């Protein structure tokens, strides 16, 4: 099939996500900062990536590490100043790198001026910036909350004898998008950053912004299914279209929404070009694959299956085959490290599985998003004790579990695989103290395996490192437009060891073979029409089976062939 897709810089670009708190400390307080990112700009450029996504760097009391913003036009003091930000942006531009910021506007911090005013009295001019429920109406209808110690999204506030809504922590009150003044405030702050020259936004839980402000009682069918309920509010698309009209359409920028609760059936509502809403969004189908149904942070009892992994990616590729565009990611600041989760972080299989997963992201259609440290194969830290965790999500769920007399040992076991802190440990730069991240005590422990080769400096020296494989594969994607725009065709759908697919554009065709197995495997493609193959890349030695259409793969081997 010919592609009908329009070329765009954000389709061809490769994204590198930075969690600033954990990237590089330059002030000696154990917390990463903007000067730290500036110091590492040449390294970032050397990766070959094009677009940097920064997790929130705005002023924040840090209840949820910057996802609780108290001033949208200022920089978090721990990270630096606006002058540092301007210097960072200039440094990126000099290197021809784009900058995407995090837009967190489903909620603000309770320390934001708007909320401080809003809670003062029932007739304060900012009252209607948030969702309030006066107590004379009784207890508000059940709403579930992430990060709340009691999992209750309504918090009683004495001053005005009312409850306010917070779908996340009590310090993250939800903004009331139904109020046009709130929307105007958001568009203005977006303009503020666009005028500075930022190249786009990743939009935090954007699928949650529209609410039914009659706050109806939940029907029975919603029990335990809050995410889909929150994510498709009545005016969501009206707001996104308005935002596009008022701000986005005026700039050459990219947008990627975080969209929990959005499935393939609704996908095009967000990114069909004709609707003028967003460019891309992150779905959660893959992130839920190894989780208990409806429980984002609870590991499923059964291991995930490769056939299901393929099914998810195939169906999402399909939905964007003629309209819209997808995003590809395997981890981020909310989910455990790629190699520990989808690969194998044992000594034997770490190298192959880390590079195999890089090959996967870089050979699929859809913009690939990498998370700092993924280029060197950083792994989960798997903390033993609750005292080592810093994330509000783990800490409050622990409290809840304890209160309910739950099994705390099982809880901690779960967190070794599921906690967000696994992905937040400091960047492993070199073999010096604290992996070169800080000279002080780091805010979150450094993973000790920086001493065993998982650090950028050691891998820089080694031609065959995960880091240098990443660079090579990045260049391959850039030099092969077929890997970006070509159509995708799944092969061997039911095979539980190997993920195989072709990518085709005009007369050019590639075969991607990815082993997810700890054993050697052979796969055959008798039905494909080719007379010769040319090897494009492999993360392991090629074993010749002696038969053209049969390929033997080593454990976690990744190879791409051109079919001729
Ligand atoms: C998003 C962010 C997450 C944050 C939450 C609340 O899911 O990715 O880190 O805690 O929204 O803002």
Coordinates of C-alpha atoms and ligand atoms in Angstrom, one line a residue:
X1 CA 0.0 0.0 0.0
X2 CA 1.2 3.5 -0.8
X3 CA 1.5 5.9 2.1
X4 CA -0.7 8.9 1.9
X5 CA 0.9 10.5 4.9
X6 CA 2.2 14.0 4.9
X7 CA 5.8 14.4 5.9
X8 CA 6.4 16.4 9.1
X9 CA 9.4 17.1 11.3
X10 CA 7.7 15.6 14.3
X11 CA 7.1 12.4 12.4
X12 CA 10.7 12.1 11.4
X13 CA 12.2 13.2 14.7
X14 CA 13.3 11.0 17.5
X15 CA 12.4 12.2 21.0
X16 CA 14.6 12.1 24.1
X17 CA 12.7 12.6 27.4
X18 CA 14.6 14.1 30.3
X19 CA 13.4 13.9 33.9
X20 CA 15.4 17.0 35.1
X21 CA 15.4 16.0 38.7
X22 CA 17.5 13.0 37.9
X23 CA 19.7 14.1 34.9
X24 CA 22.6 16.1 36.2
X25 CA 23.2 18.1 39.4
X26 CA 25.5 21.1 39.1
X27 CA 24.8 22.9 42.4
X28 CA 25.6 20.0 44.8
X29 CA 22.2 19.7 46.3
X30 CA 21.5 16.1 45.1
X31 CA 18.9 17.3 42.6
X32 CA 19.4 17.7 38.9
X33 CA 19.0 21.1 37.4
X34 CA 18.8 23.1 34.1
X35 CA 22.6 23.9 34.1
X36 CA 23.1 20.1 34.3
X37 CA 21.2 19.6 31.1
X38 CA 23.1 22.5 29.5
X39 CA 26.4 20.7 30.5
X40 CA 25.2 17.6 28.7
X41 CA 23.9 19.1 25.5
X42 CA 26.8 17.8 23.4
X43 CA 26.2 14.3 24.7
X44 CA 22.5 14.6 23.9
X45 CA 23.3 15.9 20.4
X46 CA 25.7 13.0 19.9
X47 CA 22.9 10.5 20.3
X48 CA 21.3 11.7 17.1
X49 CA 18.0 12.5 18.7
X50 CA 16.1 15.6 17.5
X51 CA 13.5 16.6 20.1
X52 CA 13.9 17.0 23.8
X53 CA 10.8 16.5 26.0
X54 CA 11.4 18.0 29.5
X55 CA 9.2 16.8 32.4
X56 CA 7.8 19.9 34.3
X57 CA 10.4 22.5 35.3
X58 CA 7.9 25.1 36.5
X59 CA 7.6 26.4 40.1
X60 CA 6.2 23.7 42.2
X61 CA 6.0 22.5 45.8
X62 CA 6.9 19.1 44.5
X63 CA 4.2 17.0 45.9
X64 CA 4.3 15.0 42.7
X65 CA 7.7 16.1 41.4
X66 CA 6.6 19.1 39.4
X67 CA 3.2 17.8 38.2
X68 CA 1.8 20.1 40.8
X69 CA 2.5 23.6 39.4
X70 CA 2.2 26.7 41.5
X71 CA 3.5 29.2 38.9
X72 CA 3.3 28.3 35.2
X73 CA 5.6 31.2 34.2
X74 CA 8.5 30.5 36.5
X75 CA 11.2 27.9 36.9
X76 CA 11.3 25.6 39.9
X77 CA 14.0 27.1 42.2
X78 CA 15.7 23.8 42.7
X79 CA 16.2 23.6 38.9
X80 CA 17.5 27.2 38.4
X81 CA 16.1 30.4 37.0
X82 CA 14.4 31.7 33.9
X83 CA 17.9 32.9 32.7
X84 CA 19.0 29.2 32.9
X85 CA 16.0 28.2 30.9
X86 CA 16.7 30.8 28.3
X87 CA 20.3 29.6 28.1
X88 CA 19.1 26.0 27.7
X89 CA 16.8 26.9 25.0
X90 CA 19.5 28.9 23.1
X91 CA 21.9 25.9 23.6
X92 CA 19.3 23.6 22.1
X93 CA 18.6 25.9 19.1
X94 CA 22.3 26.2 18.4
X95 CA 22.5 22.5 18.1
X96 CA 19.3 22.3 16.0
X97 CA 17.4 20.5 18.7
X98 CA 13.7 21.1 19.4
X99 CA 12.2 21.5 22.9
X100 CA 8.9 20.1 24.0
X101 CA 7.6 21.2 27.4
X102 CA 5.2 19.4 29.7
X103 CA 1.8 21.1 29.9
X104 CA 0.1 20.1 33.2
X105 CA -3.4 21.8 33.1
X106 CA -5.9 19.2 34.2
X107 CA -4.9 20.4 37.6
X108 CA -2.6 22.9 39.3
X109 CA -1.0 22.9 42.7
X110 CA -3.1 23.9 45.7
X111 CA -0.4 26.5 46.3
X112 CA -1.1 28.2 43.0
X113 CA -2.5 31.7 43.4
X114 CA -5.7 30.7 41.7
X115 CA -6.5 28.0 44.2
X116 CA -5.3 30.1 47.1
X117 CA -8.0 32.7 46.1
X118 CA -10.6 30.1 45.1
X119 CA -10.7 28.5 48.5
X120 CA -11.0 31.9 50.3
X121 CA -14.8 32.3 49.9
X122 CA -17.6 31.0 47.8
X123 CA -17.8 34.3 45.9
X124 CA -14.2 34.8 45.3
X125 CA -13.5 35.8 41.6
X126 CA -11.4 32.6 41.3
X127 CA -14.0 30.3 42.9
X128 CA -15.1 28.9 39.6
X129 CA -11.5 28.0 38.5
X130 CA -11.9 24.7 40.4
X131 CA -14.6 22.1 41.0
X132 CA -16.4 22.7 44.3
X133 CA -19.2 20.8 46.0
X134 CA -21.0 22.6 48.8
X135 CA -21.5 20.4 51.8
X136 CA -25.1 21.3 52.3
X137 CA -25.7 19.1 49.2
X138 CA -24.4 16.1 51.2
X139 CA -21.4 13.9 50.5
X140 CA -20.3 14.3 46.9
X141 CA -20.8 11.4 44.5
X142 CA -17.9 8.9 44.6
X143 CA -14.9 9.9 42.5
X144 CA -11.7 7.9 42.6
X145 CA -8.2 9.5 43.0
X146 CA -4.7 8.5 42.1
X147 CA -2.3 9.2 44.9
X148 CA -4.9 9.9 47.5
X149 CA -4.4 8.1 50.8
X150 CA -8.0 7.1 50.8
X151 CA -8.5 7.0 47.1
X152 CA -11.1 9.7 47.4
X153 CA -11.0 12.5 44.9
X154 CA -13.1 14.9 47.0
X155 CA -11.4 16.8 49.8
X156 CA -13.3 18.7 52.4
X157 CA -12.2 22.2 53.0
X158 CA -13.4 24.0 56.1
X159 CA -13.0 27.6 55.1
X160 CA -16.0 27.4 52.8
X161 CA -17.5 24.2 54.1
X162 CA -17.1 22.6 50.6
X163 CA -15.3 19.8 48.9
X164 CA -12.9 20.2 46.0
X165 CA -12.1 17.7 43.3
X166 CA -8.7 16.3 42.9
X167 CA -8.2 13.3 40.6
X168 CA -4.6 13.1 41.7
X169 CA -3.2 14.1 45.1
X170 CA -5.0 16.5 47.5
X171 CA -2.4 19.0 46.5
X172 CA -3.4 18.7 42.8
X173 CA -6.9 20.3 42.6
X174 CA -8.5 19.8 39.2
X175 CA -9.0 23.0 37.1
X176 CA -12.5 23.7 35.9
X177 CA -12.2 23.7 32.1
X178 CA -15.9 24.4 31.8
X179 CA -15.1 28.0 32.9
X180 CA -13.9 29.9 29.8
X181 CA -11.6 32.1 32.0
X182 CA -9.6 29.0 32.9
X183 CA -9.3 28.0 29.3
X184 CA -8.1 31.5 28.4
X185 CA -5.5 31.4 31.2
X186 CA -4.2 28.1 29.8
X187 CA -4.0 29.4 26.2
X188 CA -2.2 32.5 27.5
X189 CA 0.4 30.5 29.4
X190 CA 0.9 28.3 26.3
X191 CA 1.5 31.5 24.2
X192 CA 4.0 32.6 26.8
X193 CA 6.2 29.6 26.2
X194 CA 5.6 29.5 22.4
X195 CA 6.8 33.1 22.3
X196 CA 10.0 32.1 24.0
X197 CA 10.5 29.6 21.2
X198 CA 9.5 26.2 22.6
X199 CA 8.5 23.7 19.9
X200 CA 5.6 22.0 21.5
X201 CA 3.9 20.4 24.5
X202 CA 3.4 17.0 25.9
X203 CA 0.0 17.3 27.5
X204 CA -0.4 15.7 30.9
X205 CA -3.6 13.6 31.3
X206 CA -5.2 15.7 28.6
X207 CA -8.0 13.2 28.2
X208 CA -9.3 14.1 31.7
X209 CA -9.9 17.8 31.3
X210 CA -13.6 17.8 30.5
X211 CA -16.0 16.8 33.3
X212 CA -19.7 16.5 33.8
X213 CA -20.2 19.4 36.2
X214 CA -23.5 18.0 37.4
X215 CA -21.2 15.4 39.0
X216 CA -23.7 12.6 38.6
X217 CA -23.7 9.5 40.8
X218 CA -21.7 6.7 39.1
X219 CA -23.7 4.0 37.5
X220 CA -22.9 0.5 38.7
X221 CA -21.0 -0.2 35.5
X222 CA -18.4 2.3 36.4
X223 CA -17.2 0.4 39.5
X224 CA -13.5 0.0 39.2
X225 CA -13.4 1.6 35.8
X226 CA -12.7 5.2 36.5
X227 CA -10.1 5.8 33.9
X228 CA -12.4 5.4 30.8
X229 CA -15.0 7.4 32.7
X230 CA -12.6 10.3 33.4
X231 CA -11.1 10.3 30.0
X232 CA -13.9 11.1 27.6
X233 CA -15.7 14.0 29.1
X234 CA -18.6 15.6 27.2
X235 CA -16.6 18.6 25.9
X236 CA -13.1 17.2 25.6
X237 CA -13.0 17.6 21.8
X238 CA -14.6 21.0 21.9
X239 CA -11.8 22.2 24.2
X240 CA -9.1 20.6 22.1
X241 CA -10.4 22.2 19.0
X242 CA -10.7 25.6 20.7
X243 CA -7.1 25.2 21.9
X244 CA -6.0 24.4 18.4
X245 CA -7.8 27.4 17.0
X246 CA -6.7 29.9 19.7
X247 CA -3.0 28.8 20.0
X248 CA -1.7 25.7 18.4
X249 CA -2.5 26.6 14.8
X250 CA -0.5 29.8 15.0
X251 CA 2.9 28.0 15.5
X252 CA 5.0 25.3 13.9
X253 CA 4.9 23.1 16.9
X254 CA 4.2 19.5 17.9
X255 CA 1.7 18.2 20.4
X256 CA 1.4 14.8 22.1
X257 CA -1.3 14.2 24.6
X258 CA -1.1 11.7 27.4
X259 CA -4.4 9.9 27.0
X260 CA -5.2 7.2 29.5
X261 CA -8.5 5.7 28.8
X262 CA -8.4 6.3 25.0
X263 CA -8.7 3.2 22.9
X264 CA -8.3 2.6 19.1
X265 CA -12.0 3.4 18.5
X266 CA -11.5 6.9 19.7
X267 CA -8.0 7.5 18.4
X268 CA -8.8 9.4 15.3
X269 CA -11.0 11.8 17.3
X270 CA -7.8 13.2 18.7
X271 CA -5.4 13.2 15.7
X272 CA -7.3 13.1 12.4
X273 CA -5.7 16.1 10.8
X274 CA -9.1 17.4 9.6
X275 CA -10.4 17.7 13.1
X276 CA -7.5 20.1 14.1
X277 CA -6.8 18.8 17.6
X278 CA -3.5 17.1 18.4
X279 CA -0.7 15.6 16.4
X280 CA -0.2 12.5 18.5
X281 CA -1.0 10.9 21.8
X282 CA 0.2 8.2 24.1
X283 CA -2.2 5.3 24.6
X284 CA -2.0 3.0 27.5
X285 CA -2.7 -0.4 26.0
X286 CA 0.9 -1.6 26.2
X287 CA 1.4 -0.1 29.7
X288 CA -1.6 -2.2 30.8
X289 CA -0.4 -5.4 29.2
X290 CA 1.3 -6.8 32.3
X291 CA -1.0 -5.2 34.8
X292 CA -4.2 -6.3 36.6
X293 CA -7.3 -5.2 34.8
X294 CA -8.1 -1.6 35.8
X295 CA -5.1 -1.3 38.1
X296 CA -2.4 0.8 36.5
X297 CA 0.2 0.0 39.2
X298 CA -0.5 -3.7 40.0
X299 CA 1.4 -6.4 38.2
X300 CA -0.7 -9.1 36.7
X301 CA -0.3 -12.7 38.1
X302 CA 0.4 -14.2 34.7
X303 CA 3.4 -13.1 32.5
X304 CA 2.5 -11.1 29.4
X305 CA 2.5 -12.8 26.0
X306 CA 4.4 -11.7 23.0
X307 CA 1.4 -12.4 20.7
X308 CA -0.5 -9.8 22.8
X309 CA 2.3 -7.3 22.6
X310 CA 2.3 -7.7 18.8
X311 CA -1.5 -7.4 18.7
X312 CA -1.4 -4.1 20.5
X313 CA 1.2 -2.6 18.2
X314 CA -0.4 -4.0 15.1
X315 CA -3.8 -2.6 15.9
X316 CA -2.5 0.8 16.7
X317 CA -0.4 0.9 13.6
X318 CA -3.5 0.1 11.6
X319 CA -5.6 2.8 13.1
X320 CA -3.1 5.5 11.9
X321 CA -2.4 3.9 8.5
X322 CA -4.2 6.6 6.6
X323 CA -4.9 9.4 9.0
X324 CA -3.2 10.7 12.1
X325 CA 0.1 9.5 13.5
X326 CA 1.2 7.3 16.4
X327 CA 3.7 7.5 19.2
X328 CA 5.9 4.7 20.3
X329 CA 7.3 4.3 23.8
X330 CA 8.3 1.5 26.1
X331 CA 8.9 3.4 29.3
X332 CA 8.8 6.9 30.8
X333 CA 8.9 8.5 34.2
X334 CA 5.7 6.7 35.2
X335 CA 6.6 3.2 34.2
X336 CA 9.6 0.9 34.9
X337 CA 12.7 0.6 32.8
X338 CA 12.3 -0.8 29.3
X339 CA 15.0 -3.5 29.5
X340 CA 13.8 -4.8 32.9
X341 CA 10.1 -4.9 31.8
X342 CA 10.1 -6.0 28.1
X343 CA 13.5 -7.5 27.8
X344 CA 15.7 -9.3 30.3
X345 CA 18.1 -7.4 32.6
X346 CA 20.2 -10.5 33.6
X347 CA 23.8 -10.2 32.8
X348 CA 23.5 -12.8 30.0
X349 CA 20.7 -11.1 28.1
X350 CA 20.9 -7.4 29.1
X351 CA 22.9 -6.3 26.0
X352 CA 20.9 -8.1 23.4
X353 CA 17.5 -7.3 24.9
X354 CA 18.3 -3.6 25.4
X355 CA 19.5 -3.2 21.8
X356 CA 16.7 -5.4 20.5
X357 CA 14.1 -3.1 22.1
X358 CA 15.9 0.0 20.7
X359 CA 15.7 -1.6 17.3
X360 CA 12.0 -2.2 17.8
X361 CA 11.2 1.4 18.6
X362 CA 13.3 2.7 15.8
X363 CA 11.9 0.4 13.1
X364 CA 8.2 1.0 13.8
X365 CA 5.9 3.6 12.2
X366 CA 5.1 6.3 14.8
X367 CA 7.4 8.8 16.5
X368 CA 9.8 7.0 18.9
X369 CA 10.1 8.4 22.4
X370 CA 13.2 7.4 24.4
X371 CA 13.6 8.1 28.1
X372 CA 17.0 9.2 29.5
X373 CA 19.2 6.2 30.3
X374 CA 17.4 4.0 27.8
X375 CA 20.3 4.6 25.4
X376 CA 22.7 2.9 27.8
X377 CA 20.3 0.2 29.0
X378 CA 19.5 1.5 32.5
X379 CA 17.5 -1.1 34.6
X380 CA 15.0 -1.1 37.4
X381 CA 16.5 -0.5 40.9
X382 CA 14.1 -2.8 42.7
X383 CA 14.3 -1.2 46.2
X384 CA 13.9 -3.5 49.2
X385 CA 12.5 -1.1 51.7
X386 CA 9.6 1.4 51.7
X387 CA 12.1 4.0 53.2
X388 CA 14.0 4.0 49.9
X389 CA 11.0 5.2 47.8
X390 CA 10.3 8.8 47.2
X391 CA 7.3 8.6 44.8
X392 CA 4.0 9.8 46.3
X393 CA 2.3 7.0 44.3
X394 CA 4.2 4.2 46.0
X395 CA 4.2 5.9 49.4
X396 CA 0.4 6.6 49.5
X397 CA -0.6 3.3 48.1
X398 CA 1.6 1.7 50.8
X399 CA -0.2 3.7 53.5
X400 CA -3.5 2.6 52.1
X401 CA -2.4 -1.0 52.0
X402 CA -1.3 -0.8 55.6
X403 CA -4.5 0.9 56.7
X404 CA -6.5 -1.9 55.1
X405 CA -4.3 -4.6 56.8
X406 CA -3.0 -5.7 53.4
X407 CA 0.0 -7.8 52.6
X408 CA 2.9 -5.4 52.8
X409 CA 5.5 -7.9 51.7
X410 CA 3.5 -8.6 48.5
X411 CA 3.1 -4.9 48.0
X412 CA 6.9 -4.3 48.1
X413 CA 7.4 -7.1 45.8
X414 CA 5.0 -5.6 43.4
X415 CA 6.7 -2.2 43.6
X416 CA 10.0 -3.8 42.5
X417 CA 8.4 -4.2 39.1
X418 CA 5.8 -1.5 39.1
X419 CA 7.0 1.5 41.1
X420 CA 7.6 4.7 39.1
X421 CA 10.9 5.2 41.1
X422 CA 12.4 2.4 39.1
X423 CA 12.6 4.8 36.2
X424 CA 13.6 7.9 38.2
X425 CA 17.0 6.9 39.5
X426 CA 19.8 9.3 38.5
X427 CA 21.4 9.1 35.1
X428 CA 24.5 6.9 35.1
X429 CA 27.2 9.1 33.6
X430 CA 30.5 7.5 34.6
X431 CA 32.2 5.4 37.3
X432 CA 32.9 8.3 39.7
X433 CA 30.9 8.6 43.0
X434 CA 27.1 8.6 42.5
X435 CA 27.8 7.8 38.8
X436 CA 28.8 11.4 38.2
X437 CA 25.2 12.6 38.8
X438 CA 25.9 14.6 41.9
X439 CA 28.7 15.3 44.5
X440 CA 26.1 15.3 47.3
X441 CA 23.6 12.7 48.5
X442 CA 21.3 12.1 45.5
X443 CA 17.6 12.7 46.0
X444 CA 16.9 9.1 45.0
X445 CA 19.5 6.3 45.2
X446 CA 21.7 5.7 42.2
X447 CA 21.5 2.2 40.8
X448 CA 24.8 0.5 41.8
X449 CA 25.1 -1.2 38.4
X450 CA 26.7 2.0 37.1
X451 CA 29.9 0.3 38.3
X452 CA 29.3 -2.7 36.0
X453 CA 29.3 -1.0 32.7
X454 CA 25.9 0.7 32.8
X455 CA 27.2 4.2 32.5
X456 CA 27.7 6.6 29.5
X457 CA 31.4 7.1 29.8
X458 CA 32.4 3.4 29.8
X459 CA 30.0 2.8 26.9
X460 CA 31.4 5.8 25.0
X461 CA 34.7 4.0 24.8
X462 CA 33.3 0.7 23.7
X463 CA 32.4 0.4 20.1
X464 CA 30.0 -2.5 20.7
X465 CA 28.1 -0.9 23.7
X466 CA 24.4 -0.4 24.0
X467 CA 25.0 3.3 23.6
X468 CA 26.9 3.0 20.3
X469 CA 24.3 0.5 19.0
X470 CA 21.7 3.1 19.8
X471 CA 23.5 5.8 17.8
X472 CA 23.9 3.4 14.9
X473 CA 20.3 2.4 14.8
X474 CA 19.2 6.0 15.1
X475 CA 21.1 6.8 11.9
X476 CA 19.6 3.8 10.2
X477 CA 16.1 5.1 10.9
X478 CA 17.1 8.5 9.6
X479 CA 18.6 7.2 6.4
X480 CA 15.7 4.8 5.6
X481 CA 12.5 6.8 5.1
X482 CA 10.8 3.4 4.7
X483 CA 11.3 2.7 8.4
X484 CA 9.5 6.0 9.2
X485 CA 6.7 6.1 6.6
X486 CA 6.6 2.6 5.1
X487 CA 3.5 0.4 5.7
X488 CA 3.8 -2.2 8.5
X489 CA 2.9 -5.8 8.0
X490 CA 2.9 -8.3 10.9
X491 CA 4.4 -11.8 10.2
X492 CA 4.1 -14.9 12.4
X493 CA 1.4 -13.3 14.5
X494 CA 1.1 -16.3 16.9
X495 CA 4.8 -16.9 17.4
X496 CA 5.6 -16.4 21.1
X497 CA 9.4 -16.1 20.6
X498 CA 9.9 -13.8 17.7
X499 CA 8.3 -10.5 16.6
X500 CA 8.7 -10.2 12.8
X501 CA 7.3 -7.6 10.5
X502 CA 8.0 -6.0 7.2
X503 CA 8.1 -2.3 6.4
X504 CA 7.4 -1.3 2.8
X505 CA 7.5 1.9 0.8
X506 CA 7.2 2.0 -3.0
X507 CA 9.5 -0.9 -4.0
X508 CA 11.6 -0.9 -0.9
X509 CA 11.0 -3.6 1.7
X510 CA 12.7 -4.5 5.0
X511 CA 12.2 -7.4 7.3
X512 CA 12.6 -6.8 11.0
X513 CA 13.3 -9.8 13.2
X514 CA 13.2 -9.4 17.0
X515 CA 13.7 -12.3 19.3
X516 CA 12.1 -12.0 22.7
X517 CA 13.4 -15.4 23.7
X518 CA 16.2 -16.7 25.9
X519 CA 16.7 -19.6 23.5
X520 CA 17.9 -19.8 19.9
X521 CA 15.1 -19.9 17.4
X522 CA 14.5 -20.4 13.7
X523 CA 11.9 -18.6 11.8
X524 CA 10.9 -19.1 8.1
X525 CA 9.2 -16.9 5.6
X526 CA 8.5 -19.2 2.6
X527 CA 5.5 -17.1 1.6
X528 CA 7.5 -13.8 1.1
X529 CA 8.8 -13.1 -2.3
X530 CA 12.5 -12.2 -2.4
X531 CA 15.7 -13.7 -3.8
X532 CA 18.3 -12.0 -1.8
X533 CA 18.7 -10.3 1.5
X534 CA 21.0 -7.5 2.6
X535 CA 21.8 -7.1 6.2
X536 CA 21.1 -3.6 7.5
X537 CA 21.9 -4.1 11.2
X538 CA 22.2 -6.8 13.8
X539 CA 23.0 -6.8 17.5
X540 CA 24.6 -10.3 17.4
X541 CA 26.5 -12.5 15.0
X542 CA 24.6 -13.7 12.0
X543 CA 24.2 -17.5 11.9
X544 CA 23.6 -18.7 8.3
X545 CA 21.0 -21.5 8.1
X546 CA 21.9 -22.2 4.5
X547 CA 18.4 -21.5 3.4
X548 CA 17.4 -18.1 2.1
X549 CA 14.1 -17.8 3.8
X550 CA 15.1 -19.3 7.1
X551 CA 16.7 -17.3 9.8
X552 CA 18.2 -18.4 13.0
X553 CA 18.2 -15.9 15.9
X554 CA 20.3 -15.9 19.0
X555 CA 18.5 -15.0 22.3
X556 CA 17.1 -11.5 22.0
X557 CA 18.7 -11.0 18.7
X558 CA 17.5 -8.1 16.5
X559 CA 18.2 -8.0 12.8
X560 CA 16.9 -5.9 9.9
X561 CA 17.3 -7.1 6.4
X562 CA 16.5 -5.5 3.1
X563 CA 14.6 -7.9 1.0
X564 CA 15.7 -7.8 -2.7
Ligands
LIG1 C1 0.6 12.1 34.4 C2 2.1 12.2 34.7 C3 2.4 11.7 36.0 C4 1.7 12.6 37.0 C5 0.2 12.6 36.7 C6 -0.4 13.8 37.5 O1 0.2 10.8 34.4 O2 2.8 11.5 33.7 O3 3.8 11.7 36.3 O4 1.9 12.1 38.3 O5 -0.1 12.8 35.4 O6 0.0 15.0 36.9

